[in-house]
Amino acid sequence: MARELNTSLLNQHREKHFTAGEIVRDIIIGVSDGLTVPFALAAGLSGANASSAIILTAGIAEVVAGAISMGLGGYLAAKSEADHYVRELKREQEEIIDVPDTEAAEVAEILSEYGIQPHEYTPVVNALRKNPQAWLDFMMKFELGLEKPDPRRALHSALTIAIAYIVGGLVPLAPYMFIPVAKQAVLASVALTIVALLIFGYAKGYFTGSKPVRSALQTALIGAIASAAAFGMAKAVQA
């Protein structure tokens, strides 16, 4: 009866939480680097008086290489997290079998940290000892703070970061596709990229819970500094 009541209450109240954190993180990583790095490269080459064709060729090459590199980095990072989870899972399984009393004491300690009294958590500890899988899941989550990773996470992360990098990287290069004079193209690239950085920074702040306007200004400022440094360096070397 109690279980049916709980189910009914849960069905009546559906909480709306943002649960796509990993995807958003990958998009942020890809787009932020995609907007900034090719932007700085194009600005630097423009400062060296390279033609639009050369800047575009170098920019596209960088975008392709960057997307592969960033995607591979995302894949390896997610794969490492999955491998770490498997190692800790195996270790925890062995500890539950070899030293069950110690593991049960750890469960009691974890529950006591939430203010639960011994007479309240003892039945919970005993119930978990009768259900090894639930016990293992509890220890992984509450002792080690590890969530079971999606087995497709590594591939999804790689593709998301790579595609986001390409999308971001094409923004500062777009003017060079249509404007043959590099000095004119760089001005259009700066304007277009700053707008894109402001929009991206605002969206990043909105989805990550920080102040959107502040995030937008910070993101645009970082991109502007990077491109200005590259442009100035190219001018200095050329001189």
mmCIF file of C-alpha atoms in Angstrom:
data_model
loop_
_atom_site.group_PDB
_atom_site.id
_atom_site.type_symbol
_atom_site.label_atom_id
_atom_site.label_comp_id
_atom_site.label_asym_id
_atom_site.label_seq_id
_atom_site.Cartn_x
_atom_site.Cartn_y
_atom_site.Cartn_z
ATOM 1 C CA MET A 1 0.000 0.000 0.000
ATOM 2 C CA ALA A 2 2.785 2.403 0.984
ATOM 3 C CA ARG A 3 4.680 1.587 -2.189
ATOM 4 C CA GLU A 4 1.617 2.281 -4.337
ATOM 5 C CA LEU A 5 1.134 5.592 -2.543
ATOM 6 C CA ASN A 6 4.749 6.599 -3.180
ATOM 7 C CA THR A 7 4.420 5.670 -6.846
ATOM 8 C CA SER A 8 1.243 7.739 -7.124
ATOM 9 C CA LEU A 9 2.923 10.759 -5.530
ATOM 10 C CA LEU A 10 5.933 10.492 -7.835
ATOM 11 C CA ASN A 11 3.671 10.287 -10.871
ATOM 12 C CA GLN A 12 1.829 13.409 -9.754
ATOM 13 C CA HIS A 13 5.026 15.396 -9.240
ATOM 14 C CA ARG A 14 7.574 15.306 -12.023
ATOM 15 C CA GLU A 15 10.672 17.344 -11.179
ATOM 16 C CA LYS A 16 12.293 19.251 -14.012
ATOM 17 C CA HIS A 17 16.062 19.072 -13.692
ATOM 18 C CA PHE A 18 18.696 19.698 -16.324
ATOM 19 C CA THR A 19 20.301 16.284 -16.912
ATOM 20 C CA ALA A 20 22.373 16.812 -20.049
ATOM 21 C CA GLY A 21 25.410 18.138 -18.205
ATOM 22 C CA GLU A 22 27.975 15.933 -19.933
ATOM 23 C CA ILE A 23 26.725 16.826 -23.418
ATOM 24 C CA VAL A 24 26.704 20.540 -22.597
ATOM 25 C CA ARG A 25 30.217 20.260 -21.160
ATOM 26 C CA ASP A 26 31.469 18.645 -24.366
ATOM 27 C CA ILE A 27 29.778 21.287 -26.512
ATOM 28 C CA ILE A 28 31.284 24.067 -24.399
ATOM 29 C CA ILE A 29 34.767 22.550 -24.698
ATOM 30 C CA GLY A 30 34.463 22.135 -28.461
ATOM 31 C CA VAL A 31 32.843 25.442 -29.354
ATOM 32 C CA SER A 32 34.980 27.577 -27.029
ATOM 33 C CA ASP A 33 38.224 26.239 -28.478
ATOM 34 C CA GLY A 34 36.773 26.163 -31.995
ATOM 35 C CA LEU A 35 35.890 29.832 -31.845
ATOM 36 C CA THR A 36 39.085 30.994 -30.174
ATOM 37 C CA VAL A 37 41.965 29.048 -31.770
ATOM 38 C CA PRO A 38 41.104 29.494 -35.499
ATOM 39 C CA PHE A 39 40.126 33.092 -34.710
ATOM 40 C CA ALA A 40 43.573 33.776 -33.256
ATOM 41 C CA LEU A 41 45.263 31.936 -36.141
ATOM 42 C CA ALA A 42 43.367 33.910 -38.774
ATOM 43 C CA ALA A 43 44.098 37.177 -37.011
ATOM 44 C CA GLY A 44 47.779 36.314 -36.747
ATOM 45 C CA LEU A 45 48.060 35.428 -40.429
ATOM 46 C CA SER A 46 46.181 38.601 -41.312
ATOM 47 C CA GLY A 47 48.737 40.539 -39.300
ATOM 48 C CA ALA A 48 51.437 38.886 -41.385
ATOM 49 C CA ASN A 49 49.702 40.172 -44.550
ATOM 50 C CA ALA A 50 48.793 36.705 -45.793
ATOM 51 C CA SER A 51 46.099 36.466 -48.466
ATOM 52 C CA SER A 52 42.573 35.319 -47.710
ATOM 53 C CA ALA A 53 43.213 32.093 -49.636
ATOM 54 C CA ILE A 54 46.246 31.223 -47.507
ATOM 55 C CA ILE A 55 44.445 32.141 -44.285
ATOM 56 C CA LEU A 56 41.448 30.046 -45.275
ATOM 57 C CA THR A 57 43.608 27.054 -46.218
ATOM 58 C CA ALA A 58 45.594 27.240 -42.979
ATOM 59 C CA GLY A 59 42.433 27.813 -40.973
ATOM 60 C CA ILE A 60 40.611 24.806 -42.408
ATOM 61 C CA ALA A 61 43.674 22.635 -41.837
ATOM 62 C CA GLU A 62 43.780 23.794 -38.220
ATOM 63 C CA VAL A 63 40.078 23.145 -37.736
ATOM 64 C CA VAL A 64 40.402 19.593 -39.050
ATOM 65 C CA ALA A 65 43.499 18.886 -36.954
ATOM 66 C CA GLY A 66 41.977 20.554 -33.907
ATOM 67 C CA ALA A 67 38.726 18.633 -34.212
ATOM 68 C CA ILE A 68 40.602 15.328 -34.402
ATOM 69 C CA SER A 69 42.852 16.249 -31.489
ATOM 70 C CA MET A 70 40.027 17.545 -29.298
ATOM 71 C CA GLY A 71 37.782 14.608 -30.156
ATOM 72 C CA LEU A 72 40.540 12.140 -29.339
ATOM 73 C CA GLY A 73 41.170 13.929 -26.064
ATOM 74 C CA GLY A 74 37.495 13.688 -25.169
ATOM 75 C CA TYR A 75 37.457 9.990 -26.058
ATOM 76 C CA LEU A 76 40.513 9.205 -23.951
ATOM 77 C CA ALA A 77 39.177 11.205 -20.999
ATOM 78 C CA ALA A 78 35.817 9.411 -21.032
ATOM 79 C CA LYS A 79 37.523 6.040 -21.571
ATOM 80 C CA SER A 80 39.786 6.690 -18.590
ATOM 81 C CA GLU A 81 36.760 7.471 -16.421
ATOM 82 C CA ALA A 82 35.098 4.222 -17.498
ATOM 83 C CA ASP A 83 38.262 2.204 -16.839
ATOM 84 C CA HIS A 84 38.607 3.810 -13.407
ATOM 85 C CA TYR A 85 35.019 2.897 -12.569
ATOM 86 C CA VAL A 86 35.584 -0.741 -13.571
ATOM 87 C CA ARG A 87 38.733 -0.960 -11.440
ATOM 88 C CA GLU A 88 37.018 0.497 -8.387
ATOM 89 C CA LEU A 89 33.962 -1.702 -8.929
ATOM 90 C CA LYS A 90 36.101 -4.824 -8.923
ATOM 91 C CA ARG A 91 37.971 -3.691 -5.810
ATOM 92 C CA GLU A 92 34.728 -2.918 -3.991
ATOM 93 C CA GLN A 93 33.301 -6.322 -4.935
ATOM 94 C CA GLU A 94 36.342 -8.035 -3.456
ATOM 95 C CA GLU A 95 36.126 -5.998 -0.248
ATOM 96 C CA ILE A 96 32.456 -6.873 0.245
ATOM 97 C CA ILE A 97 33.357 -10.557 -0.037
ATOM 98 C CA ASP A 98 36.627 -10.467 1.935
ATOM 99 C CA VAL A 99 35.841 -7.945 4.698
ATOM 100 C CA PRO A 100 32.028 -7.643 4.883
ATOM 101 C CA ASP A 101 32.023 -6.399 8.483
ATOM 102 C CA THR A 102 34.364 -3.553 7.614
ATOM 103 C CA GLU A 103 32.257 -2.599 4.605
ATOM 104 C CA ALA A 104 29.096 -2.734 6.715
ATOM 105 C CA ALA A 105 30.772 -0.418 9.237
ATOM 106 C CA GLU A 106 31.539 1.979 6.366
ATOM 107 C CA VAL A 107 27.863 1.965 5.377
ATOM 108 C CA ALA A 108 26.932 2.810 8.962
ATOM 109 C CA GLU A 109 29.487 5.624 9.004
ATOM 110 C CA ILE A 110 28.174 7.073 5.742
ATOM 111 C CA LEU A 111 24.586 7.057 6.995
ATOM 112 C CA SER A 112 25.598 8.556 10.334
ATOM 113 C CA GLU A 113 27.094 11.524 8.460
ATOM 114 C CA TYR A 114 23.537 12.344 7.348
ATOM 115 C CA GLY A 115 22.408 12.499 10.990
ATOM 116 C CA ILE A 116 20.803 9.056 10.978
ATOM 117 C CA GLN A 117 20.938 7.357 14.386
ATOM 118 C CA PRO A 118 22.267 3.791 14.950
ATOM 119 C CA HIS A 119 18.829 2.369 15.677
ATOM 120 C CA GLU A 120 17.640 3.884 12.395
ATOM 121 C CA TYR A 121 20.467 2.845 10.093
ATOM 122 C CA THR A 122 21.047 -0.649 11.490
ATOM 123 C CA PRO A 123 18.045 -2.122 9.569
ATOM 124 C CA VAL A 124 19.322 -0.437 6.415
ATOM 125 C CA VAL A 125 22.793 -1.921 6.854
ATOM 126 C CA ASN A 126 21.324 -5.378 7.445
ATOM 127 C CA ALA A 127 19.077 -5.048 4.393
ATOM 128 C CA LEU A 128 22.038 -4.089 2.186
ATOM 129 C CA ARG A 129 24.060 -7.070 3.457
ATOM 130 C CA LYS A 130 21.286 -9.338 2.193
ATOM 131 C CA ASN A 131 21.409 -7.706 -1.242
ATOM 132 C CA PRO A 132 25.033 -7.698 -2.481
ATOM 133 C CA GLN A 133 24.274 -5.839 -5.728
ATOM 134 C CA ALA A 134 22.440 -3.045 -3.938
ATOM 135 C CA TRP A 135 25.253 -2.965 -1.380
ATOM 136 C CA LEU A 136 27.831 -2.633 -4.138
ATOM 137 C CA ASP A 137 25.872 0.136 -5.872
ATOM 138 C CA PHE A 138 25.528 1.976 -2.559
ATOM 139 C CA MET A 139 29.266 1.841 -1.866
ATOM 140 C CA MET A 140 30.176 2.968 -5.371
ATOM 141 C CA LYS A 141 27.883 5.966 -5.191
ATOM 142 C CA PHE A 142 28.091 7.086 -1.573
ATOM 143 C CA GLU A 143 31.572 5.965 -0.533
ATOM 144 C CA LEU A 144 33.480 6.593 -3.760
ATOM 145 C CA GLY A 145 31.164 9.133 -5.389
ATOM 146 C CA LEU A 146 31.201 7.258 -8.708
ATOM 147 C CA GLU A 147 28.297 6.883 -11.102
ATOM 148 C CA LYS A 148 28.176 4.052 -13.612
ATOM 149 C CA PRO A 149 29.293 5.562 -16.937
ATOM 150 C CA ASP A 150 27.393 5.091 -20.161
ATOM 151 C CA PRO A 151 29.335 2.528 -22.233
ATOM 152 C CA ARG A 152 28.814 4.772 -25.291
ATOM 153 C CA ARG A 153 30.023 7.861 -23.459
ATOM 154 C CA ALA A 154 33.559 7.869 -24.899
ATOM 155 C CA LEU A 155 32.417 7.770 -28.531
ATOM 156 C CA HIS A 156 29.632 10.286 -27.952
ATOM 157 C CA SER A 157 32.048 12.650 -26.203
ATOM 158 C CA ALA A 158 34.567 12.427 -29.039
ATOM 159 C CA LEU A 159 31.975 13.125 -31.723
ATOM 160 C CA THR A 160 30.302 15.936 -29.788
ATOM 161 C CA ILE A 161 33.545 17.764 -29.078
ATOM 162 C CA ALA A 162 34.839 17.315 -32.635
ATOM 163 C CA ILE A 163 31.622 18.520 -34.281
ATOM 164 C CA ALA A 164 31.339 21.446 -31.853
ATOM 165 C CA TYR A 165 34.939 22.405 -32.620
ATOM 166 C CA ILE A 166 34.257 22.378 -36.363
ATOM 167 C CA VAL A 167 31.111 24.464 -35.982
ATOM 168 C CA GLY A 168 32.930 26.986 -33.805
ATOM 169 C CA GLY A 169 36.003 27.026 -36.026
ATOM 170 C CA LEU A 170 34.109 27.816 -39.209
ATOM 171 C CA VAL A 171 32.684 31.038 -37.748
ATOM 172 C CA PRO A 172 35.890 33.144 -37.802
ATOM 173 C CA LEU A 173 36.903 31.627 -41.151
ATOM 174 C CA ALA A 174 33.594 32.329 -42.909
ATOM 175 C CA PRO A 175 34.461 35.925 -43.987
ATOM 176 C CA TYR A 176 37.642 34.711 -45.689
ATOM 177 C CA MET A 177 35.498 32.465 -47.891
ATOM 178 C CA PHE A 178 33.693 35.472 -49.377
ATOM 179 C CA ILE A 179 36.083 38.417 -48.997
ATOM 180 C CA PRO A 180 39.309 38.061 -51.035
ATOM 181 C CA VAL A 181 41.066 41.002 -49.368
ATOM 182 C CA ALA A 182 42.444 39.807 -46.038
ATOM 183 C CA LYS A 183 42.448 43.270 -44.422
ATOM 184 C CA GLN A 184 38.717 43.533 -45.035
ATOM 185 C CA ALA A 185 38.030 39.912 -44.157
ATOM 186 C CA VAL A 186 39.755 40.181 -40.788
ATOM 187 C CA LEU A 187 37.474 43.054 -39.757
ATOM 188 C CA ALA A 188 34.408 41.018 -40.679
ATOM 189 C CA SER A 189 35.901 37.986 -38.910
ATOM 190 C CA VAL A 190 36.468 39.989 -35.733
ATOM 191 C CA ALA A 191 32.931 41.359 -35.731
ATOM 192 C CA LEU A 192 31.321 38.007 -36.515
ATOM 193 C CA THR A 193 33.409 36.092 -33.985
ATOM 194 C CA ILE A 194 32.869 38.579 -31.166
ATOM 195 C CA VAL A 195 29.115 38.342 -31.709
ATOM 196 C CA ALA A 196 29.369 34.538 -31.754
ATOM 197 C CA LEU A 197 31.461 34.575 -28.561
ATOM 198 C CA LEU A 198 28.918 36.806 -26.839
ATOM 199 C CA ILE A 199 26.045 34.508 -27.850
ATOM 200 C CA PHE A 200 27.988 31.397 -26.911
ATOM 201 C CA GLY A 201 29.122 32.868 -23.596
ATOM 202 C CA TYR A 202 25.558 33.869 -22.724
ATOM 203 C CA ALA A 203 24.265 30.383 -23.536
ATOM 204 C CA LYS A 204 27.110 28.793 -21.559
ATOM 205 C CA GLY A 205 26.280 30.917 -18.520
ATOM 206 C CA TYR A 206 22.586 30.110 -18.843
ATOM 207 C CA PHE A 207 23.071 26.347 -18.971
ATOM 208 C CA THR A 208 25.820 26.176 -16.340
ATOM 209 C CA GLY A 209 23.972 28.289 -13.795
ATOM 210 C CA SER A 210 26.346 31.282 -13.801
ATOM 211 C CA LYS A 211 25.415 34.846 -14.714
ATOM 212 C CA PRO A 212 24.789 34.807 -18.501
ATOM 213 C CA VAL A 213 25.810 38.426 -19.162
ATOM 214 C CA ARG A 214 29.021 38.085 -17.187
ATOM 215 C CA SER A 215 29.803 34.793 -18.915
ATOM 216 C CA ALA A 216 29.193 36.383 -22.321
ATOM 217 C CA LEU A 217 31.547 39.280 -21.611
ATOM 218 C CA GLN A 218 34.259 37.007 -20.201
ATOM 219 C CA THR A 219 34.093 34.665 -23.188
ATOM 220 C CA ALA A 220 34.256 37.523 -25.681
ATOM 221 C CA LEU A 221 37.130 39.141 -23.784
ATOM 222 C CA ILE A 222 39.199 35.936 -23.824
ATOM 223 C CA GLY A 223 38.678 35.547 -27.569
ATOM 224 C CA ALA A 224 39.539 39.182 -28.205
ATOM 225 C CA ILE A 225 42.744 38.959 -26.153
ATOM 226 C CA ALA A 226 43.827 35.775 -27.943
ATOM 227 C CA SER A 227 43.290 37.236 -31.413
ATOM 228 C CA ALA A 228 44.890 40.570 -30.500
ATOM 229 C CA ALA A 229 47.954 38.785 -29.116
ATOM 230 C CA ALA A 230 48.300 36.681 -32.279
ATOM 231 C CA PHE A 231 47.834 39.725 -34.532
ATOM 232 C CA GLY A 232 50.341 41.789 -32.543
ATOM 233 C CA MET A 233 52.881 38.939 -32.479
ATOM 234 C CA ALA A 234 52.643 38.537 -36.238
ATOM 235 C CA LYS A 235 53.158 42.270 -36.776
ATOM 236 C CA ALA A 236 56.135 42.260 -34.394
ATOM 237 C CA VAL A 237 57.812 39.312 -36.103
ATOM 238 C CA GLN A 238 57.182 40.788 -39.533
ATOM 239 C CA ALA A 239 58.734 44.070 -38.450
#
